[in-house]
Tab-separated table of C-alpha atoms and ligand atoms in Angstrom:
chain	number	residue	atom	x	y	z
Y	1	MET	CA	-11.023	102.463	105.127
Y	2	SER	CA	-13.257	100.443	107.208
Y	3	LYS	CA	-16.228	98.362	105.364
Y	4	LYS	CA	-18.810	99.672	107.787
Y	5	GLN	CA	-22.047	100.764	107.045
Y	6	ARG	CA	-22.051	104.502	107.040
Y	7	VAL	CA	-24.859	106.274	108.803
Y	8	LEU	CA	-25.446	110.139	108.705
Y	9	THR	CA	-28.073	112.508	109.808
Y	10	GLY	CA	-28.333	116.350	110.924
Y	11	ILE	CA	-30.655	118.247	113.216
Y	12	THR	CA	-31.429	121.607	112.487
Y	13	THR	CA	-30.466	123.977	115.013
Y	14	THR	CA	-33.491	125.909	115.338
Y	15	GLY	CA	-35.555	124.751	118.031
Y	16	THR	CA	-35.583	123.408	121.551
Y	17	PRO	CA	-35.682	119.672	121.972
Y	18	HIS	CA	-38.714	117.874	122.587
Y	19	LEU	CA	-39.784	114.438	123.807
Y	20	GLY	CA	-41.069	114.212	119.974
Y	21	ASN	CA	-37.240	114.689	118.699
Y	22	TYR	CA	-35.926	112.133	121.183
Y	23	VAL	CA	-38.146	109.033	121.161
Y	24	GLY	CA	-38.532	109.504	116.766
Y	25	ALA	CA	-34.721	110.430	116.178
Y	26	ILE	CA	-32.225	111.149	118.918
Y	27	LYS	CA	-33.142	107.721	120.906
Y	28	PRO	CA	-32.532	105.674	117.903
Y	29	ALA	CA	-29.654	107.303	116.331
Y	30	ILE	CA	-27.682	107.153	119.691
Y	31	ALA	CA	-28.865	103.254	120.031
Y	32	ALA	CA	-27.804	103.006	116.123
Y	33	SER	CA	-24.100	104.431	116.884
Y	34	ARG	CA	-23.333	101.334	119.218
Y	35	ALA	CA	-23.850	99.146	116.803
Y	36	ASP	CA	-20.618	97.219	115.939
Y	37	ASP	CA	-21.359	97.316	111.867
Y	38	ILE	CA	-21.846	100.817	111.381
Y	39	ASP	CA	-20.210	104.359	111.320
Y	40	SER	CA	-22.130	107.294	112.708
Y	41	PHE	CA	-22.139	110.655	111.589
Y	42	TYR	CA	-24.323	112.851	113.805
Y	43	PHE	CA	-24.230	116.667	112.771
Y	44	LEU	CA	-25.986	120.148	113.888
Y	45	ALA	CA	-26.993	121.075	110.752
Y	46	ASP	CA	-26.618	125.253	111.503
Y	47	TYR	CA	-26.395	126.515	108.080
Y	48	HIS	CA	-29.844	124.495	107.479
Y	49	ALA	CA	-30.809	126.559	110.699
Y	50	LEU	CA	-30.135	129.931	108.725
Y	51	VAL	CA	-33.002	129.270	106.300
Y	52	LYS	CA	-35.739	129.411	108.589
Y	53	CYS	CA	-34.368	131.269	111.118
Y	54	GLU	CA	-33.426	134.910	111.353
Y	55	ASP	CA	-32.293	135.184	115.216
Y	56	PRO	CA	-29.266	134.863	115.699
Y	57	GLU	CA	-29.762	134.260	119.800
Y	58	ARG	CA	-32.182	131.122	119.005
Y	59	VAL	CA	-29.758	129.773	116.621
Y	60	GLN	CA	-26.595	130.048	118.818
Y	61	ARG	CA	-29.101	128.941	121.845
Y	62	SER	CA	-30.577	126.116	119.857
Y	63	THR	CA	-26.732	124.742	118.830
Y	64	LEU	CA	-26.181	124.540	122.611
Y	65	GLU	CA	-29.064	122.998	123.342
Y	66	ILE	CA	-29.118	120.222	120.889
Y	67	ALA	CA	-25.404	119.564	121.156
Y	68	ALA	CA	-25.614	119.171	125.100
Y	69	THR	CA	-29.142	116.723	124.743
Y	70	TRP	CA	-26.994	114.201	122.601
Y	71	LEU	CA	-24.445	114.160	125.202
Y	72	ALA	CA	-26.464	114.074	127.694
Y	73	LEU	CA	-28.494	111.369	126.620
Y	74	GLY	CA	-25.140	109.095	126.065
Y	75	LEU	CA	-23.487	109.719	122.530
Y	76	ASP	CA	-20.405	107.943	122.487
Y	77	THR	CA	-18.384	110.387	120.693
Y	78	SER	CA	-15.593	108.080	120.278
Y	79	ARG	CA	-17.762	105.979	118.242
Y	80	SER	CA	-19.421	108.265	116.395
Y	81	VAL	CA	-18.451	111.503	114.801
Y	82	PHE	CA	-20.319	114.487	116.031
Y	83	TYR	CA	-19.946	117.763	114.547
Y	84	ARG	CA	-21.528	121.225	113.674
Y	85	GLN	CA	-21.645	121.442	109.839
Y	86	SER	CA	-20.219	125.057	109.777
Y	87	ASP	CA	-17.122	123.708	111.105
Y	88	VAL	CA	-16.368	121.561	107.846
Y	89	PRO	CA	-15.789	124.146	105.376
Y	90	GLU	CA	-15.317	121.454	103.043
Y	91	ILE	CA	-19.140	121.231	102.966
Y	92	PRO	CA	-20.443	124.646	101.638
Y	93	GLU	CA	-17.584	123.896	98.970
Y	94	LEU	CA	-18.756	120.891	98.148
Y	95	THR	CA	-22.283	122.870	97.973
Y	96	TRP	CA	-21.159	124.838	95.301
Y	97	LEU	CA	-19.927	121.932	93.314
Y	98	LEU	CA	-22.759	120.272	93.460
Y	99	THR	CA	-24.707	123.339	92.712
Y	100	CYS	CA	-23.473	123.513	89.184
Y	101	VAL	CA	-24.440	120.153	88.135
Y	102	THR	CA	-28.126	120.495	89.847
Y	103	ALA	CA	-30.471	120.931	87.497
Y	104	LYS	CA	-32.667	124.197	88.434
Y	105	GLY	CA	-35.869	121.963	87.297
Y	106	LEU	CA	-35.341	119.385	90.045
Y	107	MET	CA	-35.183	122.305	92.628
Y	108	ASN	CA	-38.537	123.493	91.131
Y	109	ARG	CA	-40.142	120.499	92.587
Y	110	ALA	CA	-38.988	120.533	95.894
Y	111	HIS	CA	-41.794	120.341	98.585
Y	112	ALA	CA	-40.814	123.402	100.637
Y	113	TYR	CA	-40.221	125.768	98.230
Y	114	LYS	CA	-43.684	124.867	96.181
Y	115	ALA	CA	-45.292	125.232	99.716
Y	116	SER	CA	-44.230	128.723	99.580
Y	117	VAL	CA	-44.920	129.519	95.949
Y	118	ASP	CA	-48.603	127.956	96.648
Y	119	ALA	CA	-49.116	130.200	99.556
Y	120	ASN	CA	-47.502	133.258	97.658
Y	121	LEU	CA	-50.415	132.573	95.043
Y	122	LYS	CA	-53.187	131.684	97.108
Y	123	ALA	CA	-52.422	135.005	99.165
Y	124	GLU	CA	-52.208	136.526	95.258
Y	125	GLU	CA	-48.649	137.744	95.890
Y	126	ASP	CA	-45.784	137.354	93.530
Y	127	PRO	CA	-45.142	134.034	93.160
Y	128	ASP	CA	-41.269	134.118	94.686
Y	129	PHE	CA	-42.321	136.399	97.304
Y	130	GLY	CA	-40.253	135.708	100.287
Y	131	VAL	CA	-38.546	133.014	98.653
Y	132	THR	CA	-34.436	133.163	99.356
Y	133	MET	CA	-31.958	131.218	97.676
Y	134	GLY	CA	-31.309	129.586	100.766
Y	135	LEU	CA	-34.715	127.917	100.654
Y	136	TYR	CA	-34.899	127.308	97.033
Y	137	SER	CA	-31.013	125.511	97.105
Y	138	TYR	CA	-31.582	123.574	100.611
Y	139	PRO	CA	-31.684	120.471	99.208
Y	140	VAL	CA	-28.267	120.845	97.378
Y	141	LEU	CA	-26.548	121.840	100.776
Y	142	MET	CA	-28.648	118.737	102.144
Y	143	ALA	CA	-26.879	116.613	99.490
Y	144	ALA	CA	-23.412	118.131	100.218
Y	145	ASP	CA	-24.042	117.113	103.866
Y	146	ILE	CA	-24.352	113.567	102.832
Y	147	LEU	CA	-22.011	113.038	99.943
Y	148	MET	CA	-18.906	114.650	101.493
Y	149	PHE	CA	-19.013	111.450	103.692
Y	150	ASN	CA	-20.369	109.307	101.193
Y	151	ALA	CA	-23.139	108.257	103.875
Y	152	LYS	CA	-24.966	105.401	102.534
Y	153	ARG	CA	-27.856	105.494	104.983
Y	154	VAL	CA	-29.866	108.337	106.140
Y	155	PRO	CA	-32.041	108.061	108.898
Y	156	VAL	CA	-35.064	111.107	108.024
Y	157	GLY	CA	-38.229	111.267	108.684
Y	158	LYS	CA	-41.196	111.118	105.688
Y	159	ASP	CA	-40.701	114.746	104.896
Y	160	GLN	CA	-37.121	114.415	104.277
Y	161	VAL	CA	-37.420	111.273	101.508
Y	162	GLN	CA	-37.799	114.084	98.594
Y	163	HIS	CA	-34.403	115.289	99.751
Y	164	LEU	CA	-32.922	112.561	99.627
Y	165	GLU	CA	-34.027	111.460	96.011
Y	166	MET	CA	-32.328	114.458	94.778
Y	167	ALA	CA	-29.650	113.611	96.708
Y	168	ARG	CA	-29.550	110.477	94.779
Y	169	ASP	CA	-30.152	112.575	91.367
Y	170	ILE	CA	-27.256	114.951	92.008
Y	171	ALA	CA	-24.649	112.469	92.784
Y	172	GLN	CA	-25.648	110.702	89.770
Y	173	ARG	CA	-25.312	113.484	87.641
Y	174	PHE	CA	-21.569	114.286	88.943
Y	175	ASN	CA	-20.317	110.754	88.359
Y	176	HIS	CA	-22.012	110.748	85.221
Y	177	ARG	CA	-19.703	113.553	84.194
Y	178	TYR	CA	-16.838	113.335	86.267
Y	179	GLY	CA	-16.351	109.390	87.189
Y	180	GLU	CA	-17.681	107.660	90.228
Y	181	LEU	CA	-16.792	109.468	93.177
Y	182	PHE	CA	-20.385	109.231	95.117
Y	183	GLU	CA	-22.092	106.588	96.512
Y	184	LEU	CA	-26.043	106.825	96.060
Y	185	PRO	CA	-27.521	107.617	99.780
Y	186	GLU	CA	-30.285	106.060	100.724
Y	187	ALA	CA	-33.522	107.395	102.928
Y	188	GLU	CA	-33.969	105.085	105.730
Y	189	VAL	CA	-37.509	106.127	107.437
Y	190	ASP	CA	-38.090	103.795	110.242
Y	191	GLU	CA	-41.969	102.715	110.699
Y	192	HIS	CA	-41.327	101.349	113.974
Y	193	VAL	CA	-40.245	104.236	115.555
Y	194	ALA	CA	-42.874	105.694	117.233
Y	195	THR	CA	-44.399	109.236	116.285
Y	196	LEU	CA	-45.387	110.972	119.458
Y	197	PRO	CA	-48.513	112.621	119.593
Y	198	GLY	CA	-48.423	115.931	121.171
Y	199	THR	CA	-50.772	117.377	124.238
Y	200	ASP	CA	-53.307	117.951	121.633
Y	201	GLY	CA	-53.189	114.381	120.038
Y	202	ARG	CA	-51.571	115.572	116.810
Y	203	LYS	CA	-48.324	114.608	115.917
Y	204	MET	CA	-45.965	116.500	118.203
Y	205	SER	CA	-44.265	119.405	116.377
Y	206	LYS	CA	-42.998	122.699	116.798
Y	207	SER	CA	-45.598	123.654	114.312
Y	208	TYR	CA	-48.442	122.636	115.718
Y	209	ASP	CA	-47.371	123.921	119.001
Y	210	ASN	CA	-47.903	120.902	121.117
Y	211	THR	CA	-44.802	119.884	122.252
Y	212	ILE	CA	-43.366	118.740	125.717
Y	213	PRO	CA	-39.738	119.885	126.097
Y	214	LEU	CA	-37.516	117.009	126.881
Y	215	TRP	CA	-35.623	119.074	129.617
Y	216	LEU	CA	-38.199	120.668	131.859
Y	217	PRO	CA	-37.706	120.164	135.302
Y	218	GLU	CA	-39.506	118.093	137.313
Y	219	LYS	CA	-42.945	119.646	138.299
Y	220	LYS	CA	-43.022	121.741	135.103
Y	221	LEU	CA	-42.972	118.060	133.414
Y	222	ARG	CA	-45.241	117.124	135.440
Y	223	LYS	CA	-47.581	120.171	134.898
Y	224	ALA	CA	-47.202	119.291	130.876
Y	225	ILE	CA	-47.870	115.715	131.245
Y	226	MET	CA	-50.885	116.126	133.030
Y	227	LYS	CA	-52.500	119.058	129.981
Y	228	ILE	CA	-52.088	116.134	127.447
Y	229	LYS	CA	-55.911	116.064	125.980
Y	230	THR	CA	-57.940	113.040	126.875
Y	231	ASN	CA	-62.168	112.591	126.451
Y	232	SER	CA	-64.561	112.877	129.488
Y	233	GLN	CA	-64.766	109.263	130.489
Y	234	GLU	CA	-64.793	108.643	134.227
Y	235	PRO	CA	-62.905	106.446	136.428
Y	236	GLY	CA	-64.108	102.816	136.497
Y	237	GLU	CA	-65.267	103.127	132.973
Y	238	PRO	CA	-63.386	101.192	130.412
Y	239	LYS	CA	-60.900	103.028	128.051
Y	240	ASP	CA	-59.639	102.370	125.109
Y	241	PRO	CA	-55.816	102.668	124.710
Y	242	ASP	CA	-55.593	102.615	121.285
Y	243	SER	CA	-57.782	106.185	120.498
Y	244	ALA	CA	-55.546	107.885	123.385
Y	245	ALA	CA	-52.531	110.064	122.933
Y	246	VAL	CA	-51.603	109.149	126.907
Y	247	PHE	CA	-51.468	105.494	126.064
Y	248	SER	CA	-49.113	106.060	122.869
Y	249	VAL	CA	-46.638	108.200	124.645
Y	250	TYR	CA	-46.405	105.797	127.525
Y	251	ALA	CA	-46.055	102.925	125.024
Y	252	ALA	CA	-43.156	104.827	123.500
Y	253	PHE	CA	-41.461	104.704	126.659
Y	254	ALA	CA	-42.690	101.340	128.068
Y	255	SER	CA	-41.366	97.937	128.320
Y	256	PRO	CA	-43.522	95.453	126.479
Y	257	GLU	CA	-44.656	94.253	130.046
Y	258	GLN	CA	-45.480	97.697	131.381
Y	259	ARG	CA	-47.103	98.571	127.984
Y	260	ALA	CA	-49.236	95.284	128.351
Y	261	ALA	CA	-50.142	96.266	132.066
Y	262	MET	CA	-51.287	99.644	131.056
Y	263	ARG	CA	-53.554	98.035	128.452
Y	264	GLN	CA	-55.006	96.091	131.056
Y	265	ALA	CA	-55.514	99.150	133.580
Y	266	PHE	CA	-57.134	100.658	130.717
Y	267	ALA	CA	-59.691	98.024	129.913
Y	268	ASP	CA	-60.095	97.984	133.695
Y	269	GLY	CA	-61.603	101.827	133.885
Y	270	ILE	CA	-58.200	103.528	135.485
Y	271	ALA	CA	-58.587	107.337	136.058
Y	272	TRP	CA	-57.068	109.273	133.044
Y	273	GLY	CA	-55.494	111.320	136.260
Y	274	GLU	CA	-53.639	107.956	137.523
Y	275	VAL	CA	-52.649	107.151	133.893
Y	276	LYS	CA	-50.977	110.399	133.416
Y	277	GLN	CA	-49.319	110.148	137.012
Y	278	GLN	CA	-47.929	106.572	135.829
Y	279	LEU	CA	-46.732	108.271	132.701
Y	280	PHE	CA	-44.749	111.207	134.436
Y	281	GLU	CA	-43.187	108.729	136.616
Y	282	LEU	CA	-41.965	106.660	133.865
Y	283	ILE	CA	-40.655	109.547	131.280
Y	284	ASN	CA	-39.047	111.434	134.934
Y	285	ALA	CA	-37.331	108.121	135.748
Y	286	GLU	CA	-35.758	107.638	132.126
Y	287	LEU	CA	-34.715	111.351	132.287
Y	288	THR	CA	-33.666	112.194	136.002
Y	289	VAL	CA	-30.217	111.130	135.306
Y	290	PRO	CA	-29.372	112.613	131.780
Y	291	ARG	CA	-31.354	115.904	132.933
Y	292	GLU	CA	-28.693	116.050	135.786
Y	293	ARG	CA	-25.892	115.700	132.642
Y	294	TYR	CA	-27.720	118.025	130.505
Y	295	GLU	CA	-27.897	120.973	133.003
Y	296	ALA	CA	-24.346	120.720	133.821
Y	297	LEU	CA	-23.570	121.061	130.112
Y	298	ILE	CA	-25.375	123.801	129.643
Y	299	SER	CA	-24.000	125.552	132.244
Y	300	ASP	CA	-20.178	124.521	131.057
Y	301	PRO	CA	-20.734	125.691	126.872
Y	302	ALA	CA	-16.551	125.337	126.877
Y	303	LYS	CA	-17.312	121.668	127.567
Y	304	VAL	CA	-19.341	121.324	124.795
Y	305	GLU	CA	-17.573	123.156	122.248
Y	306	LYS	CA	-14.682	120.981	122.761
Y	307	GLU	CA	-16.831	118.001	121.954
Y	308	LEU	CA	-17.712	119.393	118.514
Y	309	THR	CA	-14.037	120.677	117.906
Y	310	VAL	CA	-12.807	117.236	118.791
Y	311	GLY	CA	-15.733	116.117	116.131
Y	312	ALA	CA	-15.309	118.608	113.110
Y	313	GLU	CA	-11.264	117.505	113.301
Y	314	ARG	CA	-12.315	114.190	112.623
Y	315	ALA	CA	-15.186	114.990	109.992
Y	316	ARG	CA	-12.087	116.915	108.350
Y	317	GLU	CA	-9.833	114.514	108.225
Y	318	LEU	CA	-12.243	112.955	105.884
Y	319	SER	CA	-13.477	115.845	104.043
Y	320	ARG	CA	-10.461	117.583	103.162
Y	321	PRO	CA	-9.000	114.590	101.720
Y	322	PHE	CA	-12.343	114.174	99.565
Y	323	ILE	CA	-12.533	117.897	98.528
Y	324	ALA	CA	-9.260	117.930	97.350
Y	325	GLU	CA	-10.188	114.669	94.957
Y	326	LEU	CA	-13.005	116.428	94.096
Y	327	ARG	CA	-11.322	119.490	93.237
Y	328	GLU	CA	-9.465	117.876	90.721
Y	329	ALA	CA	-12.272	115.979	89.371
Y	330	VAL	CA	-13.907	119.280	88.525
Y	331	GLY	CA	-10.233	120.494	86.891
Y	332	ILE	CA	-9.820	123.267	89.620
Y	333	ARG	CA	-6.498	121.886	90.805
Y	334	ARG	CA	-4.298	119.264	90.583
Y	335	LEU	CA	-3.277	116.899	92.831
Y	336	GLY	CA	0.250	117.206	93.824
H	1	LIG	N1	-33.225	118.749	106.445
H	1	LIG	C1	-32.839	117.880	107.550
H	1	LIG	C2	-34.628	118.410	108.560
H	1	LIG	O1	-34.500	119.460	108.492
H	1	LIG	C3	-31.825	118.340	108.544
H	1	LIG	C4	-30.532	117.899	107.882
H	1	LIG	C5	-29.647	118.516	107.147
H	1	LIG	C6	-30.084	116.540	107.581
H	1	LIG	N2	-29.043	117.791	106.612
H	1	LIG	C7	-29.016	116.550	106.590
H	1	LIG	C8	-30.673	115.106	107.507
H	1	LIG	C9	-28.324	115.515	106.120
H	1	LIG	C10	-30.410	113.942	106.799
H	1	LIG	C11	-29.034	114.504	106.293
H	1	LIG	O2	-34.584	117.468	109.032
């Protein structure tokens, strides 16, 4: 086995990729996968999607879109293991092994579950109204994703840090009971990675309905950018870049020189329309070539499927022998 650091992250397949996903997660992950000292594992968390989404069409479509997005943006699948969670049956199996060492009390503390309970209490409903076992034990599935490959570093958003703490806790309990089988993973929350504001100035997020989809055709992309909220300052008036959503988005795509020049333009009173035009040109230049690759992949799902199948096979080369070891550790099988 190589001594490289293992980096792993999952993307839930419920939505359409937007600029915020690109800047905040996909772009840094693809860049990281090119580093020589890491082994990267990126996967489509389609079992996780079932917790939030009851629409089969949507899960299916999102899986294709997200896979095509990563490939179109240049993920090198010869360096990085890129797979679909449901193609690795050892993951749900491990989920059960972990479920049996996970304290119910630990799951009671999970934010997502607690938020549902609080909402129910507020609405004077039964506290468990609408709460499935999927939602409740979601953190165990996530722990299995990570522990299956003994990943050390897990890049995630702040909202996932608690899940990583739970994964560590679960791994420790398992190790305590059955021997040192799991590495303890760590969340990696990159403070330098930009959180992109959406069209209304709040964080770009599906739940605020303020996203700009990554693969809009050129004209629609321009239109969406023109809709980003600004204030009513006139052309010629000096403007404050640090309170303008358009500037934050610009900064996330620009080189340091371009950023400095735009700051100066703000001080000189550039018109909002002009900022947006420049922003459109900047983003469009970066996305034009990948967009063509994306369109080609989306219209050839078999090609995407092939990549995922290869990825799953590589993942299973690791998960198969490891699950055998784990089965033996808990006493349900003896190794040959
Ligand atoms: N729960 C994560 C999210 O919603 C996605 C995810 C699933 C994940 N399994 C993972 C992230 C394992 C990191 C590691 O964003």
